[in-house]
PDB file of C-alpha atoms and ligand atoms in Angstrom:
ATOM      1  CA  UNK A   9     158.897  10.189  79.531  1.00 87.00           C
ATOM      2  CA  UNK A  10     161.092   7.876  78.228  1.00 97.00           C
ATOM      3  CA  UNK A  11     160.283   6.170  74.809  1.00 96.00           C
ATOM      4  CA  UNK A  12     159.251   2.445  75.312  1.00 97.00           C
ATOM      5  CA  UNK A  13     161.759   0.042  73.753  1.00 98.00           C
ATOM      6  CA  UNK A  14     161.214  -3.475  72.626  1.00 98.00           C
ATOM      7  CA  UNK A  15     163.761  -5.632  70.977  1.00 98.00           C
ATOM      8  CA  UNK A  16     163.443  -8.961  69.676  1.00 98.00           C
ATOM      9  CA  UNK A  17     166.788 -11.304  69.890  1.00 98.00           C
ATOM     10  CA  UNK A  18     166.393 -14.118  67.706  1.00 98.00           C
ATOM     11  CA  UNK A  19     169.820 -15.649  68.311  1.00 98.00           C
ATOM     12  CA  UNK A  20     170.788 -18.447  66.346  1.00 98.00           C
ATOM     13  CA  UNK A  21     167.503 -18.865  65.013  1.00 97.00           C
ATOM     14  CA  UNK A  22     165.534 -18.951  61.775  1.00 96.00           C
ATOM     15  CA  UNK A  23     166.530 -19.698  58.233  1.00 95.00           C
ATOM     16  CA  UNK A  24     166.843 -16.768  55.892  1.00 94.00           C
ATOM     17  CA  UNK A  25     163.505 -18.094  53.917  1.00 92.00           C
ATOM     18  CA  UNK A  26     161.692 -18.176  57.465  1.00 92.00           C
ATOM     19  CA  UNK A  27     162.684 -14.590  58.182  1.00 93.00           C
ATOM     20  CA  UNK A  28     161.060 -12.968  54.912  1.00 86.00           C
ATOM     21  CA  UNK A  29     157.745 -12.929  56.119  1.00 91.00           C
ATOM     22  CA  UNK A  30     158.391 -11.987  59.997  1.00 94.00           C
ATOM     23  CA  UNK A  31     158.571  -8.415  59.197  1.00 93.00           C
ATOM     24  CA  UNK A  32     155.333  -7.531  57.432  1.00 91.00           C
ATOM     25  CA  UNK A  33     153.359  -9.937  59.619  1.00 94.00           C
ATOM     26  CA  UNK A  34     154.756  -7.753  62.688  1.00 95.00           C
ATOM     27  CA  UNK A  35     154.465  -4.503  61.019  1.00 92.00           C
ATOM     28  CA  UNK A  36     150.888  -5.494  60.305  1.00 91.00           C
ATOM     29  CA  UNK A  37     149.831  -6.617  63.767  1.00 91.00           C
ATOM     30  CA  UNK A  38     151.511  -3.490  65.643  1.00 90.00           C
ATOM     31  CA  UNK A  39     149.869  -1.178  62.566  1.00 84.00           C
ATOM     32  CA  UNK A  40     146.173  -2.629  63.360  1.00 76.00           C
ATOM     33  CA  UNK A  41     146.626  -2.762  67.680  1.00 79.00           C
ATOM     34  CA  UNK A  42     148.682   0.114  68.146  1.00 79.00           C
ATOM     35  CA  UNK A  43     147.768   2.978  65.477  1.00 74.00           C
ATOM     36  CA  UNK A  44     147.490   6.388  67.066  1.00 77.00           C
ATOM     37  CA  UNK A  45     150.419   5.497  69.329  1.00 81.00           C
ATOM     38  CA  UNK A  46     152.535   6.825  66.511  1.00 79.00           C
ATOM     39  CA  UNK A  47     156.141   7.250  67.347  1.00 78.00           C
ATOM     40  CA  UNK A  48     155.869   7.077  71.338  1.00 89.00           C
ATOM     41  CA  UNK A  49     157.522   3.513  71.108  1.00 95.00           C
ATOM     42  CA  UNK A  50     160.451   1.615  69.151  1.00 96.00           C
ATOM     43  CA  UNK A  51     160.844  -1.844  67.922  1.00 97.00           C
ATOM     44  CA  UNK A  52     163.878  -3.275  67.149  1.00 98.00           C
ATOM     45  CA  UNK A  53     164.503  -7.108  65.720  1.00 98.00           C
ATOM     46  CA  UNK A  54     167.980  -8.699  65.861  1.00 98.00           C
ATOM     47  CA  UNK A  55     168.431 -11.646  63.337  1.00 98.00           C
ATOM     48  CA  UNK A  56     171.608 -13.439  62.781  1.00 98.00           C
ATOM     49  CA  UNK A  57     174.230 -11.743  60.889  1.00 98.00           C
ATOM     50  CA  UNK A  58     173.427 -13.284  57.845  1.00 98.00           C
ATOM     51  CA  UNK A  59     169.792 -12.326  57.504  1.00 98.00           C
ATOM     52  CA  UNK A  60     170.644  -8.209  58.393  1.00 97.00           C
ATOM     53  CA  UNK A  61     170.506  -7.130  54.706  1.00 96.00           C
ATOM     54  CA  UNK A  62     167.100  -8.853  53.751  1.00 96.00           C
ATOM     55  CA  UNK A  63     165.179  -7.761  57.001  1.00 96.00           C
ATOM     56  CA  UNK A  64     166.774  -4.286  56.697  1.00 96.00           C
ATOM     57  CA  UNK A  65     165.246  -3.936  53.275  1.00 94.00           C
ATOM     58  CA  UNK A  66     162.067  -5.268  54.177  1.00 94.00           C
ATOM     59  CA  UNK A  67     161.291  -2.811  57.158  1.00 93.00           C
ATOM     60  CA  UNK A  68     160.843  -0.136  54.505  1.00 88.00           C
ATOM     61  CA  UNK A  69     159.760   2.990  56.136  1.00 86.00           C
ATOM     62  CA  UNK A  70     157.878   0.840  59.159  1.00 90.00           C
ATOM     63  CA  UNK A  71     158.808   1.930  62.738  1.00 90.00           C
ATOM     64  CA  UNK A  72     160.771  -1.641  63.023  1.00 95.00           C
ATOM     65  CA  UNK A  73     164.749  -1.140  63.208  1.00 97.00           C
ATOM     66  CA  UNK A  74     167.104  -3.625  62.833  1.00 98.00           C
ATOM     67  CA  UNK A  75     169.788  -4.679  65.038  1.00 98.00           C
ATOM     68  CA  UNK A  76     173.175  -6.863  65.063  1.00 98.00           C
ATOM     69  CA  UNK A  77     173.466  -9.181  68.015  1.00 98.00           C
ATOM     70  CA  UNK A  78     176.851  -8.523  68.216  1.00 98.00           C
ATOM     71  CA  UNK A  79     179.784  -6.264  66.417  1.00 98.00           C
ATOM     72  CA  UNK A  80     183.502  -5.938  65.722  1.00 98.00           C
ATOM     73  CA  UNK A  81     186.052  -4.177  67.676  1.00 98.00           C
ATOM     74  CA  UNK A  82     187.425  -2.247  64.321  1.00 97.00           C
ATOM     75  CA  UNK A  83     186.228  -0.950  60.990  1.00 97.00           C
ATOM     76  CA  UNK A  84     188.514  -3.282  59.488  1.00 97.00           C
ATOM     77  CA  UNK A  85     191.540  -5.400  60.138  1.00 97.00           C
ATOM     78  CA  UNK A  86     192.854  -8.695  61.083  1.00 98.00           C
ATOM     79  CA  UNK A  87     189.744 -10.231  63.150  1.00 97.00           C
ATOM     80  CA  UNK A  88     189.185 -13.206  61.521  1.00 98.00           C
ATOM     81  CA  UNK A  89     185.349 -14.315  62.168  1.00 97.00           C
ATOM     82  CA  UNK A  90     184.372 -10.762  63.363  1.00 98.00           C
ATOM     83  CA  UNK A  91     181.634  -8.296  61.518  1.00 98.00           C
ATOM     84  CA  UNK A  92     182.730  -4.326  61.009  1.00 98.00           C
ATOM     85  CA  UNK A  93     180.543  -2.001  62.287  1.00 98.00           C
ATOM     86  CA  UNK A  94     180.731   0.186  59.337  1.00 98.00           C
ATOM     87  CA  UNK A  95     179.528  -3.123  57.321  1.00 98.00           C
ATOM     88  CA  UNK A  96     176.714  -3.441  59.957  1.00 98.00           C
ATOM     89  CA  UNK A  97     175.820   0.463  59.131  1.00 98.00           C
ATOM     90  CA  UNK A  98     176.180  -0.445  55.341  1.00 98.00           C
ATOM     91  CA  UNK A  99     173.828  -3.453  55.675  1.00 97.00           C
ATOM     92  CA  UNK A 100     171.238  -0.911  57.240  1.00 97.00           C
ATOM     93  CA  UNK A 101     171.703  -1.783  60.707  1.00 97.00           C
ATOM     94  CA  UNK A 102     170.674   0.641  63.528  1.00 97.00           C
ATOM     95  CA  UNK A 103     171.672  -1.263  66.628  1.00 98.00           C
ATOM     96  CA  UNK A 104     174.068  -3.659  67.920  1.00 98.00           C
ATOM     97  CA  UNK A 105     173.398  -5.778  71.189  1.00 98.00           C
ATOM     98  CA  UNK A 106     176.972  -6.024  73.149  1.00 98.00           C
ATOM     99  CA  UNK A 107     177.766  -8.319  76.093  1.00 98.00           C
ATOM    100  CA  UNK A 108     174.394 -10.580  75.983  1.00 98.00           C
ATOM    101  CA  UNK A 109     174.805 -13.286  78.775  1.00 97.00           C
ATOM    102  CA  UNK A 110     175.548 -15.873  75.955  1.00 97.00           C
ATOM    103  CA  UNK A 111     178.546 -13.859  74.801  1.00 98.00           C
ATOM    104  CA  UNK A 112     179.738 -13.180  78.329  1.00 98.00           C
ATOM    105  CA  UNK A 113     179.357 -16.731  79.616  1.00 96.00           C
ATOM    106  CA  UNK A 114     179.419 -18.904  76.485  1.00 97.00           C
ATOM    107  CA  UNK A 115     181.805 -17.318  74.731  1.00 97.00           C
ATOM    108  CA  UNK A 116     183.651 -15.655  77.614  1.00 98.00           C
ATOM    109  CA  UNK A 117     183.858 -12.073  76.550  1.00 98.00           C
ATOM    110  CA  UNK A 118     185.270  -9.879  79.087  1.00 97.00           C
ATOM    111  CA  UNK A 119     184.554  -5.821  79.877  1.00 96.00           C
ATOM    112  CA  UNK A 120     187.515  -4.858  78.367  1.00 97.00           C
ATOM    113  CA  UNK A 121     186.338  -6.612  75.071  1.00 98.00           C
ATOM    114  CA  UNK A 122     182.695  -5.696  75.462  1.00 98.00           C
ATOM    115  CA  UNK A 123     183.652  -1.942  75.922  1.00 98.00           C
ATOM    116  CA  UNK A 124     185.789  -2.045  72.684  1.00 98.00           C
ATOM    117  CA  UNK A 125     182.910  -3.700  70.941  1.00 98.00           C
ATOM    118  CA  UNK A 126     180.530  -0.744  72.181  1.00 98.00           C
ATOM    119  CA  UNK A 127     183.129   2.030  71.241  1.00 98.00           C
ATOM    120  CA  UNK A 128     183.343   0.578  67.596  1.00 98.00           C
ATOM    121  CA  UNK A 129     179.822   0.358  67.476  1.00 98.00           C
ATOM    122  CA  UNK A 130     179.117   4.000  68.333  1.00 98.00           C
ATOM    123  CA  UNK A 131     181.794   5.320  66.331  1.00 97.00           C
ATOM    124  CA  UNK A 132     180.087   3.991  63.412  1.00 97.00           C
ATOM    125  CA  UNK A 133     176.880   5.538  64.565  1.00 97.00           C
ATOM    126  CA  UNK A 134     175.050   2.567  65.432  1.00 98.00           C
ATOM    127  CA  UNK A 135     173.173   2.405  68.704  1.00 98.00           C
ATOM    128  CA  UNK A 136     174.347   0.184  71.429  1.00 98.00           C
ATOM    129  CA  UNK A 137     171.864  -2.340  73.469  1.00 98.00           C
ATOM    130  CA  UNK A 138     174.439  -3.000  76.290  1.00 98.00           C
ATOM    131  CA  UNK A 139     173.191  -5.979  78.370  1.00 98.00           C
ATOM    132  CA  UNK A 140     174.402  -6.944  81.924  1.00 98.00           C
ATOM    133  CA  UNK A 141     172.979  -9.493  84.628  1.00 98.00           C
ATOM    134  CA  UNK A 142     173.759 -11.846  87.446  1.00 98.00           C
ATOM    135  CA  UNK A 143     173.828 -15.927  87.529  1.00 97.00           C
ATOM    136  CA  UNK A 144     171.705 -17.541  89.836  1.00 97.00           C
ATOM    137  CA  UNK A 145     174.674 -18.206  92.057  1.00 97.00           C
ATOM    138  CA  UNK A 146     175.482 -14.479  92.127  1.00 98.00           C
ATOM    139  CA  UNK A 147     171.791 -13.804  93.402  1.00 97.00           C
ATOM    140  CA  UNK A 148     172.006 -16.853  96.070  1.00 96.00           C
ATOM    141  CA  UNK A 149     175.194 -15.476  97.496  1.00 98.00           C
ATOM    142  CA  UNK A 150     173.539 -11.721  97.677  1.00 98.00           C
ATOM    143  CA  UNK A 151     175.873 -10.344  95.109  1.00 98.00           C
ATOM    144  CA  UNK A 152     173.275  -9.010  92.513  1.00 98.00           C
ATOM    145  CA  UNK A 153     174.237  -5.207  92.251  1.00 98.00           C
ATOM    146  CA  UNK A 154     177.823  -5.980  92.778  1.00 98.00           C
ATOM    147  CA  UNK A 155     178.288  -7.809  89.739  1.00 98.00           C
ATOM    148  CA  UNK A 156     175.701  -5.772  87.890  1.00 98.00           C
ATOM    149  CA  UNK A 157     177.889  -2.756  88.925  1.00 98.00           C
ATOM    150  CA  UNK A 158     181.241  -4.493  87.844  1.00 98.00           C
ATOM    151  CA  UNK A 159     179.716  -5.184  84.145  1.00 98.00           C
ATOM    152  CA  UNK A 160     178.339  -1.625  83.982  1.00 98.00           C
ATOM    153  CA  UNK A 161     182.045   0.116  85.130  1.00 97.00           C
ATOM    154  CA  UNK A 162     183.786  -0.048  82.092  1.00 95.00           C
ATOM    155  CA  UNK A 163     180.875   2.174  80.275  1.00 97.00           C
ATOM    156  CA  UNK A 164     182.074   5.022  82.824  1.00 97.00           C
ATOM    157  CA  UNK A 165     184.957   5.555  80.446  1.00 96.00           C
ATOM    158  CA  UNK A 166     182.529   6.599  77.739  1.00 97.00           C
ATOM    159  CA  UNK A 167     181.294  10.443  76.962  1.00 97.00           C
ATOM    160  CA  UNK A 168     177.814  11.178  77.953  1.00 96.00           C
ATOM    161  CA  UNK A 169     177.153  11.986  74.250  1.00 96.00           C
ATOM    162  CA  UNK A 170     178.140   7.996  73.890  1.00 97.00           C
ATOM    163  CA  UNK A 171     175.863   6.822  76.635  1.00 97.00           C
ATOM    164  CA  UNK A 172     172.911   8.896  75.115  1.00 97.00           C
ATOM    165  CA  UNK A 173     173.142   6.354  72.211  1.00 98.00           C
ATOM    166  CA  UNK A 174     172.905   3.534  74.428  1.00 98.00           C
ATOM    167  CA  UNK A 175     170.199   1.412  75.900  1.00 98.00           C
ATOM    168  CA  UNK A 176     170.770  -0.631  78.954  1.00 98.00           C
ATOM    169  CA  UNK A 177     169.438  -3.909  79.625  1.00 98.00           C
ATOM    170  CA  UNK A 178     168.955  -6.019  82.751  1.00 98.00           C
ATOM    171  CA  UNK A 179     168.907  -9.708  81.853  1.00 98.00           C
ATOM    172  CA  UNK A 180     169.499 -11.881  84.839  1.00 98.00           C
ATOM    173  CA  UNK A 181     171.179 -14.991  83.559  1.00 97.00           C
ATOM    174  CA  UNK A 182     169.002 -17.514  85.703  1.00 97.00           C
ATOM    175  CA  UNK A 183     165.818 -16.096  84.065  1.00 96.00           C
ATOM    176  CA  UNK A 184     167.275 -16.216  80.201  1.00 96.00           C
ATOM    177  CA  UNK A 185     165.436 -18.969  78.228  1.00 93.00           C
ATOM    178  CA  UNK A 186     164.460 -20.758  81.550  1.00 94.00           C
ATOM    179  CA  UNK A 187     160.670 -19.713  81.851  1.00 91.00           C
ATOM    180  CA  UNK A 188     161.401 -18.186  85.111  1.00 89.00           C
ATOM    181  CA  UNK A 189     161.275 -14.365  84.981  1.00 88.00           C
ATOM    182  CA  UNK A 190     162.459 -11.941  87.451  1.00 94.00           C
ATOM    183  CA  UNK A 191     159.724 -10.922  89.591  1.00 97.00           C
ATOM    184  CA  UNK A 192     158.312  -7.386  88.780  1.00 98.00           C
ATOM    185  CA  UNK A 193     159.505  -6.051  92.065  1.00 98.00           C
ATOM    186  CA  UNK A 194     163.476  -8.274  91.307  1.00 98.00           C
ATOM    187  CA  UNK A 195     163.376  -6.256  88.203  1.00 98.00           C
ATOM    188  CA  UNK A 196     162.575  -3.158  89.262  1.00 98.00           C
ATOM    189  CA  UNK A 197     165.031  -3.246  92.218  1.00 98.00           C
ATOM    190  CA  UNK A 198     167.969  -3.839  89.836  1.00 98.00           C
ATOM    191  CA  UNK A 199     166.981  -1.115  87.221  1.00 98.00           C
ATOM    192  CA  UNK A 200     166.678   1.534  89.830  1.00 98.00           C
ATOM    193  CA  UNK A 201     170.257   0.498  91.251  1.00 98.00           C
ATOM    194  CA  UNK A 202     171.327   0.834  87.254  1.00 98.00           C
ATOM    195  CA  UNK A 203     169.639   4.206  86.796  1.00 98.00           C
ATOM    196  CA  UNK A 204     171.309   5.576  90.187  1.00 98.00           C
ATOM    197  CA  UNK A 205     174.693   4.421  89.229  1.00 98.00           C
ATOM    198  CA  UNK A 206     174.446   6.281  85.641  1.00 98.00           C
ATOM    199  CA  UNK A 207     173.456   9.112  87.741  1.00 98.00           C
ATOM    200  CA  UNK A 208     176.710   8.785  89.504  1.00 98.00           C
ATOM    201  CA  UNK A 209     178.788   7.814  86.774  1.00 98.00           C
ATOM    202  CA  UNK A 210     177.603  10.550  84.245  1.00 98.00           C
ATOM    203  CA  UNK A 211     174.453  13.083  85.533  1.00 98.00           C
ATOM    204  CA  UNK A 212     171.063  13.073  86.740  1.00 98.00           C
ATOM    205  CA  UNK A 213     169.669  14.098  83.127  1.00 98.00           C
ATOM    206  CA  UNK A 214     171.597  10.903  81.889  1.00 98.00           C
ATOM    207  CA  UNK A 215     169.898   9.036  84.669  1.00 98.00           C
ATOM    208  CA  UNK A 216     166.374  10.363  83.848  1.00 98.00           C
ATOM    209  CA  UNK A 217     167.086   9.633  80.291  1.00 98.00           C
ATOM    210  CA  UNK A 218     168.529   6.419  79.960  1.00 98.00           C
ATOM    211  CA  UNK A 219     166.419   3.470  78.800  1.00 98.00           C
ATOM    212  CA  UNK A 220     166.843   0.281  80.473  1.00 98.00           C
ATOM    213  CA  UNK A 221     165.289  -2.754  79.311  1.00 98.00           C
ATOM    214  CA  UNK A 222     164.488  -5.819  81.102  1.00 98.00           C
ATOM    215  CA  UNK A 223     165.205  -9.233  79.338  1.00 98.00           C
ATOM    216  CA  UNK A 224     164.512 -12.941  80.787  1.00 97.00           C
ATOM    217  CA  UNK A 225     161.498 -15.042  80.041  1.00 95.00           C
ATOM    218  CA  UNK A 226     159.129 -12.539  78.872  1.00 97.00           C
ATOM    219  CA  UNK A 227     156.019 -13.299  77.269  1.00 97.00           C
ATOM    220  CA  UNK A 228     152.608 -11.843  76.636  1.00 98.00           C
ATOM    221  CA  UNK A 229     151.092 -12.449  79.643  1.00 97.00           C
ATOM    222  CA  UNK A 230     153.619 -10.959  81.971  1.00 97.00           C
ATOM    223  CA  UNK A 231     155.007  -8.198  79.523  1.00 98.00           C
ATOM    224  CA  UNK A 232     152.591  -5.574  81.435  1.00 98.00           C
ATOM    225  CA  UNK A 233     153.156  -6.095  84.825  1.00 98.00           C
ATOM    226  CA  UNK A 234     156.852  -6.085  84.232  1.00 98.00           C
ATOM    227  CA  UNK A 235     156.521  -2.688  82.208  1.00 98.00           C
ATOM    228  CA  UNK A 236     154.203  -1.152  84.609  1.00 98.00           C
ATOM    229  CA  UNK A 237     157.367  -0.787  86.812  1.00 98.00           C
ATOM    230  CA  UNK A 238     158.604   3.085  86.956  1.00 98.00           C
ATOM    231  CA  UNK A 239     162.338   2.236  86.099  1.00 98.00           C
ATOM    232  CA  UNK A 240     161.568  -0.654  82.974  1.00 98.00           C
ATOM    233  CA  UNK A 241     161.539   1.107  80.071  1.00 98.00           C
ATOM    234  CA  UNK A 242     161.449  -1.835  77.764  1.00 98.00           C
ATOM    235  CA  UNK A 243     162.158  -5.476  77.000  1.00 98.00           C
ATOM    236  CA  UNK A 244     164.669  -7.526  75.502  1.00 98.00           C
ATOM    237  CA  UNK A 245     162.894 -10.706  74.239  1.00 98.00           C
ATOM    238  CA  UNK A 246     164.358 -14.193  73.102  1.00 98.00           C
ATOM    239  CA  UNK A 247     162.100 -16.954  72.784  1.00 97.00           C
ATOM    240  CA  UNK A 248     158.605 -15.075  72.530  1.00 98.00           C
ATOM    241  CA  UNK A 249     160.128 -12.830  69.494  1.00 98.00           C
ATOM    242  CA  UNK A 250     160.589 -15.694  67.293  1.00 98.00           C
ATOM    243  CA  UNK A 251     156.690 -15.472  66.272  1.00 97.00           C
ATOM    244  CA  UNK A 252     155.450 -12.061  64.981  1.00 97.00           C
ATOM    245  CA  UNK A 253     151.877 -12.631  66.819  1.00 96.00           C
ATOM    246  CA  UNK A 254     153.450 -13.237  70.288  1.00 98.00           C
ATOM    247  CA  UNK A 255     156.422 -10.699  69.705  1.00 98.00           C
ATOM    248  CA  UNK A 256     153.517  -8.070  68.793  1.00 96.00           C
ATOM    249  CA  UNK A 257     151.824  -9.619  71.891  1.00 96.00           C
ATOM    250  CA  UNK A 258     154.568  -8.680  74.268  1.00 98.00           C
ATOM    251  CA  UNK A 259     154.661  -5.091  72.728  1.00 97.00           C
ATOM    252  CA  UNK A 260     151.274  -4.477  73.379  1.00 96.00           C
ATOM    253  CA  UNK A 261     151.163  -5.918  76.849  1.00 97.00           C
ATOM    254  CA  UNK A 262     154.212  -3.571  77.399  1.00 97.00           C
ATOM    255  CA  UNK A 263     152.534  -0.622  76.239  1.00 96.00           C
ATOM    256  CA  UNK A 264     149.437  -1.429  78.392  1.00 96.00           C
ATOM    257  CA  UNK A 265     152.118  -1.525  81.267  1.00 97.00           C
ATOM    258  CA  UNK A 266     153.154   2.285  80.171  1.00 97.00           C
ATOM    259  CA  UNK A 267     149.303   2.840  80.090  1.00 95.00           C
ATOM    260  CA  UNK A 268     149.979   3.827  76.010  1.00 93.00           C
ATOM    261  CA  UNK A 269     146.749   1.639  75.464  1.00 87.00           C
TER     262      UNK A 269
HETATM  263  C1  PEP B  27     167.414 -13.323  75.760  1.00 79.49           C
HETATM  264  O1  PEP B  27     168.091 -13.836  74.888  1.00 79.49           O
HETATM  265  O2  PEP B  27     167.988 -11.897  75.837  1.00 79.49           O
HETATM  266  C2  PEP B  27     166.162 -13.402  76.268  1.00 79.49           C
HETATM  267  C3  PEP B  27     165.956 -12.600  77.089  1.00 79.49           C
HETATM  268  O3  PEP B  27     165.727 -14.860  76.086  1.00 79.49           O
HETATM  269  P1  PEP B  27     164.262 -15.375  76.508  1.00 79.49           P
HETATM  270  O4  PEP B  27     163.306 -14.140  76.460  1.00 79.49           O
HETATM  271  O5  PEP B  27     164.350 -16.172  75.928  1.00 79.49           O
HETATM  272  O6  PEP B  27     164.645 -15.675  78.129  1.00 79.49           O
END
């Protein structure tokens, strides 16, 4: 079974002072309710860049890992405003989110840039959470799979070893921060398609192993049904990840969906 993976994307929220108490509260909450499940699931928190060092120090030897929300394209150089993957590593980061819909649509990051960011992160031994997803217009036009395939295509140039250090995330743009989540069946349809794409582009084993997260208005009360889908291996959570009790509720609901609780 693929290890369930739950990621909290704080986006540009929380002051450094506010973030301090989050980890210990989350760890307490998960410790109480998920004891006995051991290492069977992963929890990742992605704060703003400025909070990474503090949070990486505060996770200690708990199960919580830390992710950046993006990653520079090279170790160093003339890239004003970018953050080096080696510095992310130095800060104690384990992961980088690449290609979030806000990076694609608000900041116009394209496939060439996103694959360069992914390669740079992987070179510095960061794991990559690579996001794809269609707009409402794409879905209404019946273009969901075409758009998702187009966003995945650039990953085909990576090695199988690189892919094994990546997690894919399906985040329909129309479901992010809108309160309107994809139905479990809609999520499953796209996840199965993504897994099939990995099978064709890499191998059957890679398709079987790759974890595919769903993101888009996930909350404690819908986590279980979404995670019950066979090709949904985890959840990428925005709004509901800002409070430790709510995020822990998503994790515990998701584990229930996989019959781990
Ligand atoms: C996200 O930002 O990745 C996200 C899924 O946000 P939300 O959970 O708020 O829809």
